[in-house]
Amino acid sequence: MMVYYGQASWDNVNVASRKAEDADRHGGLFMRWLRISLLLTLVLTGGGLFTQTVAAQEKFRYEITITNLTRGQHFTAPLVVTHKANLRLFAVGESVPQQLAVFAEEGTPTALAALLAGMPEVKDLFVTAGAPAANTLLDPGKSATVAIEGNLEFDHLSLAAKLIPTNDAFIAINGTPGPPTDKPTTMFVPAYDAGSEQNDERCASIIGPTLTECGGPGGGGHPGGGEGFVYVHNGIHGVGNLTAAIRDWRSPVARIIIRRVNDTPAGPPEVDL
């Protein structure tokens, strides 16, 4: 059935039709805008969270190179750990944790490693078990490199190693942020005194596989009477058996270079000692 309209009626139909088309067009534009807005919201919220999660799981290595800058001190194999930003091994001016005191006095990191391994803030741990042996010491002027795993959540490092021969001196980096790129970070660190025993500098009190002044291994006794807090060590003064002219220092004792390497290998941490 065909319907014919007069001119006036046709004009009204055209107006009504144009209004309907305009409404459809504006409605379509609104719906497209709404869909785009929803997609942007997903990208900026859910998509952003997904990106952050993937980034947090990204793995890389930190390569830590330690150089012994002293003339007559040796470093034990270091304990190195990657962890979250809120962890510290110690605080200068406060009493040292007992596990770190044992490491600083005896050169044995086992107790400290066990403490750290049980913490949820810790990602990866490198440690050499047992008492220090001559073939594991870092001699004056020598360097060693340790590699350990990290990611964007566990992106801080701590390190400790005992100085031999001393009563309770150690080197450390303490909650240092790892470099965010492949540009290395270089630090010159002092020796710290654990404050857990007095610095009598006597063979009977100092651990060591071979000490020239002692004619052999040190005794490793515990004289007690420490200062009770961690401070920057003031060196060897020759008050006991140690020869200050050889064993003393007056400046940073170690250079530590941290590099970030993105091609993390499978397997345990690497070490070059």
PDB file of C-alpha atoms in Angstrom:
ATOM      1  CA  MET A   1       0.000   0.000   0.000  1.00  0.00           C
ATOM      2  CA  MET A   2       1.352   3.339  -1.022  1.00  0.00           C
ATOM      3  CA  VAL A   3       0.728   6.498   0.915  1.00  0.00           C
ATOM      4  CA  TYR A   4       1.053   9.874  -0.666  1.00  0.00           C
ATOM      5  CA  TYR A   5       1.550  13.025   1.302  1.00  0.00           C
ATOM      6  CA  GLY A   6       0.978  16.563   0.334  1.00  0.00           C
ATOM      7  CA  GLN A   7       3.852  19.008   0.418  1.00  0.00           C
ATOM      8  CA  ALA A   8       3.100  20.291   3.916  1.00  0.00           C
ATOM      9  CA  SER A   9       2.745  16.772   5.246  1.00  0.00           C
ATOM     10  CA  TRP A  10       5.977  15.651   3.520  1.00  0.00           C
ATOM     11  CA  ASP A  11       7.859  18.591   5.019  1.00  0.00           C
ATOM     12  CA  ASN A  12       6.670  17.554   8.494  1.00  0.00           C
ATOM     13  CA  VAL A  13       7.784  13.980   7.820  1.00  0.00           C
ATOM     14  CA  ASN A  14      11.223  15.234   6.640  1.00  0.00           C
ATOM     15  CA  VAL A  15      11.619  17.333   9.785  1.00  0.00           C
ATOM     16  CA  ALA A  16      10.627  14.421  11.989  1.00  0.00           C
ATOM     17  CA  SER A  17      12.964  12.119  10.054  1.00  0.00           C
ATOM     18  CA  ARG A  18      15.908  14.547  10.346  1.00  0.00           C
ATOM     19  CA  LYS A  19      15.270  14.860  14.105  1.00  0.00           C
ATOM     20  CA  ALA A  20      15.247  11.100  14.443  1.00  0.00           C
ATOM     21  CA  GLU A  21      18.470  10.811  12.408  1.00  0.00           C
ATOM     22  CA  ASP A  22      20.100  13.508  14.514  1.00  0.00           C
ATOM     23  CA  ALA A  23      19.064  11.700  17.694  1.00  0.00           C
ATOM     24  CA  ASP A  24      20.440   8.420  16.343  1.00  0.00           C
ATOM     25  CA  ARG A  25      23.652  10.107  15.284  1.00  0.00           C
ATOM     26  CA  HIS A  26      24.164  11.878  18.624  1.00  0.00           C
ATOM     27  CA  GLY A  27      23.170   8.746  20.490  1.00  0.00           C
ATOM     28  CA  GLY A  28      25.686   6.725  18.470  1.00  0.00           C
ATOM     29  CA  LEU A  29      28.400   9.271  19.170  1.00  0.00           C
ATOM     30  CA  PHE A  30      27.577   9.176  22.872  1.00  0.00           C
ATOM     31  CA  MET A  31      27.716   5.377  22.943  1.00  0.00           C
ATOM     32  CA  ARG A  32      31.049   5.372  21.110  1.00  0.00           C
ATOM     33  CA  TRP A  33      32.408   7.989  23.549  1.00  0.00           C
ATOM     34  CA  LEU A  34      31.151   5.886  26.458  1.00  0.00           C
ATOM     35  CA  ARG A  35      32.845   2.762  25.105  1.00  0.00           C
ATOM     36  CA  ILE A  36      36.131   4.662  24.606  1.00  0.00           C
ATOM     37  CA  SER A  37      35.909   6.071  28.145  1.00  0.00           C
ATOM     38  CA  LEU A  38      35.374   2.604  29.570  1.00  0.00           C
ATOM     39  CA  LEU A  39      38.353   1.241  27.631  1.00  0.00           C
ATOM     40  CA  LEU A  40      40.550   4.084  28.866  1.00  0.00           C
ATOM     41  CA  THR A  41      39.409   3.422  32.424  1.00  0.00           C
ATOM     42  CA  LEU A  42      40.362  -0.242  32.089  1.00  0.00           C
ATOM     43  CA  VAL A  43      43.786   0.673  30.730  1.00  0.00           C
ATOM     44  CA  LEU A  44      44.452   3.246  33.427  1.00  0.00           C
ATOM     45  CA  THR A  45      43.250   1.014  36.280  1.00  0.00           C
ATOM     46  CA  GLY A  46      43.245  -2.698  35.539  1.00  0.00           C
ATOM     47  CA  GLY A  47      45.809  -2.401  32.770  1.00  0.00           C
ATOM     48  CA  GLY A  48      48.052  -0.299  34.985  1.00  0.00           C
ATOM     49  CA  LEU A  49      47.837  -2.825  37.798  1.00  0.00           C
ATOM     50  CA  PHE A  50      48.700  -5.604  35.365  1.00  0.00           C
ATOM     51  CA  THR A  51      51.707  -3.640  34.123  1.00  0.00           C
ATOM     52  CA  GLN A  52      52.861  -2.983  37.698  1.00  0.00           C
ATOM     53  CA  THR A  53      52.489  -6.676  38.565  1.00  0.00           C
ATOM     54  CA  VAL A  54      54.532  -7.745  35.544  1.00  0.00           C
ATOM     55  CA  ALA A  55      57.175  -5.102  36.307  1.00  0.00           C
ATOM     56  CA  ALA A  56      57.422  -6.204  39.942  1.00  0.00           C
ATOM     57  CA  GLN A  57      58.065  -9.772  38.774  1.00  0.00           C
ATOM     58  CA  GLU A  58      60.840  -8.733  36.374  1.00  0.00           C
ATOM     59  CA  LYS A  59      64.084 -10.425  37.354  1.00  0.00           C
ATOM     60  CA  PHE A  60      67.612  -9.157  37.078  1.00  0.00           C
ATOM     61  CA  ARG A  61      70.985  -9.642  38.699  1.00  0.00           C
ATOM     62  CA  TYR A  62      73.056  -7.344  40.826  1.00  0.00           C
ATOM     63  CA  GLU A  63      76.794  -7.885  40.429  1.00  0.00           C
ATOM     64  CA  ILE A  64      78.659  -6.589  43.488  1.00  0.00           C
ATOM     65  CA  THR A  65      82.426  -6.145  43.152  1.00  0.00           C
ATOM     66  CA  ILE A  66      84.361  -5.614  46.391  1.00  0.00           C
ATOM     67  CA  THR A  67      87.930  -4.305  46.394  1.00  0.00           C
ATOM     68  CA  ASN A  68      90.089  -4.461  49.525  1.00  0.00           C
ATOM     69  CA  LEU A  69      91.771  -1.041  49.865  1.00  0.00           C
ATOM     70  CA  THR A  70      93.773  -1.769  53.014  1.00  0.00           C
ATOM     71  CA  ARG A  71      97.442  -2.623  53.308  1.00  0.00           C
ATOM     72  CA  GLY A  72      97.260  -5.313  55.968  1.00  0.00           C
ATOM     73  CA  GLN A  73      93.656  -6.416  56.505  1.00  0.00           C
ATOM     74  CA  HIS A  74      91.824  -9.345  54.925  1.00  0.00           C
ATOM     75  CA  PHE A  75      88.062  -9.617  54.314  1.00  0.00           C
ATOM     76  CA  THR A  76      86.055 -12.765  54.888  1.00  0.00           C
ATOM     77  CA  ALA A  77      83.766 -13.946  52.098  1.00  0.00           C
ATOM     78  CA  PRO A  78      80.825 -11.540  52.237  1.00  0.00           C
ATOM     79  CA  LEU A  79      77.243 -12.158  53.173  1.00  0.00           C
ATOM     80  CA  VAL A  80      75.083 -10.427  50.527  1.00  0.00           C
ATOM     81  CA  VAL A  81      71.282 -10.125  50.494  1.00  0.00           C
ATOM     82  CA  THR A  82      68.647  -8.524  48.267  1.00  0.00           C
ATOM     83  CA  HIS A  83      65.563  -7.291  50.082  1.00  0.00           C
ATOM     84  CA  LYS A  84      62.769  -4.738  50.351  1.00  0.00           C
ATOM     85  CA  ALA A  85      63.417  -1.127  51.263  1.00  0.00           C
ATOM     86  CA  ASN A  86      62.418  -1.440  54.930  1.00  0.00           C
ATOM     87  CA  LEU A  87      65.183  -3.859  56.004  1.00  0.00           C
ATOM     88  CA  ARG A  88      68.473  -2.866  57.708  1.00  0.00           C
ATOM     89  CA  LEU A  89      71.254  -5.059  59.106  1.00  0.00           C
ATOM     90  CA  PHE A  90      72.109  -2.576  61.876  1.00  0.00           C
ATOM     91  CA  ALA A  91      71.877   1.068  62.910  1.00  0.00           C
ATOM     92  CA  VAL A  92      74.956   3.170  63.655  1.00  0.00           C
ATOM     93  CA  GLY A  93      74.870   4.386  67.250  1.00  0.00           C
ATOM     94  CA  GLU A  94      72.720   1.460  68.410  1.00  0.00           C
ATOM     95  CA  SER A  95      73.530  -2.009  69.711  1.00  0.00           C
ATOM     96  CA  VAL A  96      74.334  -4.537  67.023  1.00  0.00           C
ATOM     97  CA  PRO A  97      72.071  -7.594  66.501  1.00  0.00           C
ATOM     98  CA  GLN A  98      73.624 -10.634  68.160  1.00  0.00           C
ATOM     99  CA  GLN A  99      73.844 -12.551  64.872  1.00  0.00           C
ATOM    100  CA  LEU A 100      75.865  -9.750  63.278  1.00  0.00           C
ATOM    101  CA  ALA A 101      78.057  -9.491  66.386  1.00  0.00           C
ATOM    102  CA  VAL A 102      78.997 -13.174  65.985  1.00  0.00           C
ATOM    103  CA  PHE A 103      79.934 -12.539  62.360  1.00  0.00           C
ATOM    104  CA  ALA A 104      81.994  -9.452  63.257  1.00  0.00           C
ATOM    105  CA  GLU A 105      83.880 -11.316  66.021  1.00  0.00           C
ATOM    106  CA  GLU A 106      84.226 -14.849  64.623  1.00  0.00           C
ATOM    107  CA  GLY A 107      83.860 -14.390  60.861  1.00  0.00           C
ATOM    108  CA  THR A 108      81.079 -16.988  60.779  1.00  0.00           C
ATOM    109  CA  PRO A 109      77.890 -15.711  59.096  1.00  0.00           C
ATOM    110  CA  THR A 110      75.720 -18.786  59.681  1.00  0.00           C
ATOM    111  CA  ALA A 111      73.481 -17.288  62.387  1.00  0.00           C
ATOM    112  CA  LEU A 112      72.977 -14.028  60.479  1.00  0.00           C
ATOM    113  CA  ALA A 113      72.173 -15.928  57.292  1.00  0.00           C
ATOM    114  CA  ALA A 114      69.583 -18.046  59.109  1.00  0.00           C
ATOM    115  CA  LEU A 115      67.960 -14.915  60.553  1.00  0.00           C
ATOM    116  CA  LEU A 116      67.723 -13.233  57.151  1.00  0.00           C
ATOM    117  CA  ALA A 117      66.567 -16.354  55.304  1.00  0.00           C
ATOM    118  CA  GLY A 118      63.455 -16.474  57.495  1.00  0.00           C
ATOM    119  CA  MET A 119      62.368 -12.907  56.719  1.00  0.00           C
ATOM    120  CA  PRO A 120      59.647 -12.221  54.111  1.00  0.00           C
ATOM    121  CA  GLU A 121      61.454  -8.986  53.203  1.00  0.00           C
ATOM    122  CA  VAL A 122      64.391 -10.997  51.800  1.00  0.00           C
ATOM    123  CA  LYS A 123      64.590 -12.120  48.170  1.00  0.00           C
ATOM    124  CA  ASP A 124      67.996 -13.754  47.677  1.00  0.00           C
ATOM    125  CA  LEU A 125      70.968 -14.517  49.893  1.00  0.00           C
ATOM    126  CA  PHE A 126      74.625 -15.312  49.212  1.00  0.00           C
ATOM    127  CA  VAL A 127      76.722 -16.695  52.031  1.00  0.00           C
ATOM    128  CA  THR A 128      79.774 -18.921  52.499  1.00  0.00           C
ATOM    129  CA  ALA A 129      79.175 -21.234  55.449  1.00  0.00           C
ATOM    130  CA  GLY A 130      81.708 -22.096  58.109  1.00  0.00           C
ATOM    131  CA  ALA A 131      84.680 -20.401  59.711  1.00  0.00           C
ATOM    132  CA  PRO A 132      86.937 -18.286  57.462  1.00  0.00           C
ATOM    133  CA  ALA A 133      89.653 -20.209  55.631  1.00  0.00           C
ATOM    134  CA  ALA A 134      92.771 -18.813  53.977  1.00  0.00           C
ATOM    135  CA  ASN A 135      91.523 -19.608  50.466  1.00  0.00           C
ATOM    136  CA  THR A 136      88.266 -17.668  50.986  1.00  0.00           C
ATOM    137  CA  LEU A 137      89.797 -14.416  52.277  1.00  0.00           C
ATOM    138  CA  LEU A 138      89.981 -11.305  50.120  1.00  0.00           C
ATOM    139  CA  ASP A 139      93.569 -10.101  50.376  1.00  0.00           C
ATOM    140  CA  PRO A 140      94.779  -6.471  50.295  1.00  0.00           C
ATOM    141  CA  GLY A 141      94.510  -4.930  46.840  1.00  0.00           C
ATOM    142  CA  LYS A 142      92.348  -7.766  45.497  1.00  0.00           C
ATOM    143  CA  SER A 143      88.767  -7.766  44.204  1.00  0.00           C
ATOM    144  CA  ALA A 144      85.934 -10.286  44.193  1.00  0.00           C
ATOM    145  CA  THR A 145      82.512 -10.293  42.535  1.00  0.00           C
ATOM    146  CA  VAL A 146      79.257 -11.764  43.807  1.00  0.00           C
ATOM    147  CA  ALA A 147      76.065 -12.013  41.696  1.00  0.00           C
ATOM    148  CA  ILE A 148      72.643 -12.148  43.315  1.00  0.00           C
ATOM    149  CA  GLU A 149      69.049 -11.971  42.088  1.00  0.00           C
ATOM    150  CA  GLY A 150      66.644  -9.073  42.588  1.00  0.00           C
ATOM    151  CA  ASN A 151      63.505  -7.490  41.138  1.00  0.00           C
ATOM    152  CA  LEU A 152      61.633  -4.182  41.363  1.00  0.00           C
ATOM    153  CA  GLU A 153      60.081  -5.157  44.701  1.00  0.00           C
ATOM    154  CA  PHE A 154      63.295  -6.515  46.217  1.00  0.00           C
ATOM    155  CA  ASP A 155      65.635  -3.838  44.890  1.00  0.00           C
ATOM    156  CA  HIS A 156      67.793  -3.008  47.936  1.00  0.00           C
ATOM    157  CA  LEU A 157      71.061  -4.660  48.951  1.00  0.00           C
ATOM    158  CA  SER A 158      72.952  -5.256  52.166  1.00  0.00           C
ATOM    159  CA  LEU A 159      76.416  -6.745  52.598  1.00  0.00           C
ATOM    160  CA  ALA A 160      78.728  -7.567  55.474  1.00  0.00           C
ATOM    161  CA  ALA A 161      82.233  -9.056  55.826  1.00  0.00           C
ATOM    162  CA  LYS A 162      84.658  -9.281  58.761  1.00  0.00           C
ATOM    163  CA  LEU A 163      88.117  -7.694  58.763  1.00  0.00           C
ATOM    164  CA  ILE A 164      90.956 -10.035  59.818  1.00  0.00           C
ATOM    165  CA  PRO A 165      92.860  -9.418  62.040  1.00  0.00           C
ATOM    166  CA  THR A 166      90.531  -7.312  64.213  1.00  0.00           C
ATOM    167  CA  ASN A 167      88.434  -7.948  67.280  1.00  0.00           C
ATOM    168  CA  ASP A 168      85.022  -7.008  65.830  1.00  0.00           C
ATOM    169  CA  ALA A 169      85.496  -4.832  62.734  1.00  0.00           C
ATOM    170  CA  PHE A 170      83.374  -5.361  59.629  1.00  0.00           C
ATOM    171  CA  ILE A 171      82.542  -3.676  56.354  1.00  0.00           C
ATOM    172  CA  ALA A 172      78.949  -3.212  55.265  1.00  0.00           C
ATOM    173  CA  ILE A 173      76.440  -1.674  52.952  1.00  0.00           C
ATOM    174  CA  ASN A 174      73.155  -1.360  54.789  1.00  0.00           C
ATOM    175  CA  GLY A 175      69.928  -1.230  52.812  1.00  0.00           C
ATOM    176  CA  THR A 176      71.404   0.480  49.753  1.00  0.00           C
ATOM    177  CA  PRO A 177      69.101   0.921  46.713  1.00  0.00           C
ATOM    178  CA  GLY A 178      70.336  -1.019  43.727  1.00  0.00           C
ATOM    179  CA  PRO A 179      71.017   0.967  40.545  1.00  0.00           C
ATOM    180  CA  PRO A 180      67.777   1.300  38.506  1.00  0.00           C
ATOM    181  CA  THR A 181      69.656   1.013  35.187  1.00  0.00           C
ATOM    182  CA  ASP A 182      72.844  -0.599  33.922  1.00  0.00           C
ATOM    183  CA  LYS A 183      74.839   2.439  35.086  1.00  0.00           C
ATOM    184  CA  PRO A 184      76.887   1.155  38.074  1.00  0.00           C
ATOM    185  CA  THR A 185      76.856   2.601  41.575  1.00  0.00           C
ATOM    186  CA  THR A 186      80.249   3.015  43.295  1.00  0.00           C
ATOM    187  CA  MET A 187      80.706   3.389  47.048  1.00  0.00           C
ATOM    188  CA  PHE A 188      83.739   3.730  49.324  1.00  0.00           C
ATOM    189  CA  VAL A 189      82.835   2.277  52.688  1.00  0.00           C
ATOM    190  CA  PRO A 190      84.468   2.506  56.123  1.00  0.00           C
ATOM    191  CA  ALA A 191      85.107  -0.252  58.611  1.00  0.00           C
ATOM    192  CA  TYR A 192      82.505  -0.429  61.379  1.00  0.00           C
ATOM    193  CA  ASP A 193      83.092  -1.588  64.936  1.00  0.00           C
ATOM    194  CA  ALA A 194      80.327  -3.853  66.206  1.00  0.00           C
ATOM    195  CA  GLY A 195      80.894  -2.576  69.750  1.00  0.00           C
ATOM    196  CA  SER A 196      80.429  -6.102  71.063  1.00  0.00           C
ATOM    197  CA  GLU A 197      83.940  -6.590  72.493  1.00  0.00           C
ATOM    198  CA  GLN A 198      86.876  -4.412  73.459  1.00  0.00           C
ATOM    199  CA  ASN A 199      89.645  -3.874  70.923  1.00  0.00           C
ATOM    200  CA  ASP A 200      92.458  -5.490  72.867  1.00  0.00           C
ATOM    201  CA  GLU A 201      94.224  -6.511  69.594  1.00  0.00           C
ATOM    202  CA  ARG A 202      95.490  -9.698  71.211  1.00  0.00           C
ATOM    203  CA  CYS A 203      96.063 -13.015  69.434  1.00  0.00           C
ATOM    204  CA  ALA A 204      93.931 -14.810  72.013  1.00  0.00           C
ATOM    205  CA  SER A 205      90.918 -12.662  71.051  1.00  0.00           C
ATOM    206  CA  ILE A 206      91.205 -12.511  67.267  1.00  0.00           C
ATOM    207  CA  ILE A 207      90.101 -15.175  64.823  1.00  0.00           C
ATOM    208  CA  GLY A 208      92.170 -15.845  61.715  1.00  0.00           C
ATOM    209  CA  PRO A 209      93.606 -18.783  59.780  1.00  0.00           C
ATOM    210  CA  THR A 210      97.170 -17.384  59.851  1.00  0.00           C
ATOM    211  CA  LEU A 211      98.337 -14.274  61.704  1.00  0.00           C
ATOM    212  CA  THR A 212     101.998 -13.297  61.343  1.00  0.00           C
ATOM    213  CA  GLU A 213     102.139 -11.638  64.750  1.00  0.00           C
ATOM    214  CA  CYS A 214     100.673 -14.736  66.384  1.00  0.00           C
ATOM    215  CA  GLY A 215     102.800 -17.349  64.647  1.00  0.00           C
ATOM    216  CA  GLY A 216      99.709 -19.155  63.398  1.00  0.00           C
ATOM    217  CA  PRO A 217      95.933 -19.061  63.805  1.00  0.00           C
ATOM    218  CA  GLY A 218      94.334 -16.591  66.192  1.00  0.00           C
ATOM    219  CA  GLY A 219      92.586 -17.691  69.323  1.00  0.00           C
ATOM    220  CA  GLY A 220      89.125 -16.221  68.785  1.00  0.00           C
ATOM    221  CA  GLY A 221      88.319 -15.636  72.445  1.00  0.00           C
ATOM    222  CA  HIS A 222      85.733 -13.122  73.644  1.00  0.00           C
ATOM    223  CA  PRO A 223      87.221 -10.455  75.917  1.00  0.00           C
ATOM    224  CA  GLY A 224      83.890  -8.669  76.349  1.00  0.00           C
ATOM    225  CA  GLY A 225      83.726  -5.089  77.506  1.00  0.00           C
ATOM    226  CA  GLY A 226      82.585  -3.679  74.160  1.00  0.00           C
ATOM    227  CA  GLU A 227      81.262  -0.180  73.661  1.00  0.00           C
ATOM    228  CA  GLY A 228      77.691  -1.392  73.233  1.00  0.00           C
ATOM    229  CA  PHE A 229      76.913   0.349  69.931  1.00  0.00           C
ATOM    230  CA  VAL A 230      78.007   0.323  66.297  1.00  0.00           C
ATOM    231  CA  TYR A 231      80.398   3.088  65.254  1.00  0.00           C
ATOM    232  CA  VAL A 232      82.991   3.810  62.564  1.00  0.00           C
ATOM    233  CA  HIS A 233      86.082   1.836  63.560  1.00  0.00           C
ATOM    234  CA  ASN A 234      89.136   3.907  64.551  1.00  0.00           C
ATOM    235  CA  GLY A 235      91.756   1.427  63.341  1.00  0.00           C
ATOM    236  CA  ILE A 236      94.569  -0.606  64.886  1.00  0.00           C
ATOM    237  CA  HIS A 237      96.749   1.092  67.512  1.00  0.00           C
ATOM    238  CA  GLY A 238      99.264  -1.591  68.504  1.00  0.00           C
ATOM    239  CA  VAL A 239      97.956  -1.947  72.072  1.00  0.00           C
ATOM    240  CA  GLY A 240      98.199  -5.750  71.896  1.00  0.00           C
ATOM    241  CA  ASN A 241      99.940  -8.162  69.551  1.00  0.00           C
ATOM    242  CA  LEU A 242      99.009  -6.536  66.253  1.00  0.00           C
ATOM    243  CA  THR A 243     101.478  -4.301  64.418  1.00  0.00           C
ATOM    244  CA  ALA A 244      99.799  -0.957  63.767  1.00  0.00           C
ATOM    245  CA  ALA A 245     102.263  -0.015  61.017  1.00  0.00           C
ATOM    246  CA  ILE A 246     100.929  -2.931  58.946  1.00  0.00           C
ATOM    247  CA  ARG A 247      97.358  -3.476  60.142  1.00  0.00           C
ATOM    248  CA  ASP A 248      96.092   0.080  60.645  1.00  0.00           C
ATOM    249  CA  TRP A 249      94.012   2.192  58.236  1.00  0.00           C
ATOM    250  CA  ARG A 250      92.895   5.828  58.122  1.00  0.00           C
ATOM    251  CA  SER A 251      90.404   5.959  55.244  1.00  0.00           C
ATOM    252  CA  PRO A 252      87.634   3.888  53.625  1.00  0.00           C
ATOM    253  CA  VAL A 253      88.693   0.274  53.590  1.00  0.00           C
ATOM    254  CA  ALA A 254      86.674  -1.020  50.631  1.00  0.00           C
ATOM    255  CA  ARG A 255      85.369   0.066  47.256  1.00  0.00           C
ATOM    256  CA  ILE A 256      82.052  -1.533  46.313  1.00  0.00           C
ATOM    257  CA  ILE A 257      80.656  -1.334  42.774  1.00  0.00           C
ATOM    258  CA  ILE A 258      77.084  -2.492  42.122  1.00  0.00           C
ATOM    259  CA  ARG A 259      75.939  -3.249  38.574  1.00  0.00           C
ATOM    260  CA  ARG A 260      72.494  -4.245  37.403  1.00  0.00           C
ATOM    261  CA  VAL A 261      72.431  -6.977  34.754  1.00  0.00           C
ATOM    262  CA  ASN A 262      69.095  -7.877  33.175  1.00  0.00           C
ATOM    263  CA  ASP A 263      69.905 -11.354  31.823  1.00  0.00           C
ATOM    264  CA  THR A 264      69.477 -13.297  35.062  1.00  0.00           C
ATOM    265  CA  PRO A 265      70.839 -16.843  34.685  1.00  0.00           C
ATOM    266  CA  ALA A 266      69.116 -19.832  36.207  1.00  0.00           C
ATOM    267  CA  GLY A 267      70.661 -21.480  39.224  1.00  0.00           C
ATOM    268  CA  PRO A 268      72.293 -20.306  42.452  1.00  0.00           C
ATOM    269  CA  PRO A 269      74.083 -16.967  42.895  1.00  0.00           C
ATOM    270  CA  GLU A 270      77.524 -16.745  41.331  1.00  0.00           C
ATOM    271  CA  VAL A 271      80.706 -15.813  43.147  1.00  0.00           C
ATOM    272  CA  ASP A 272      84.252 -15.133  42.091  1.00  0.00           C
ATOM    273  CA  LEU A 273      86.524 -15.507  45.119  1.00  0.00           C
TER     274      LEU A 273
END
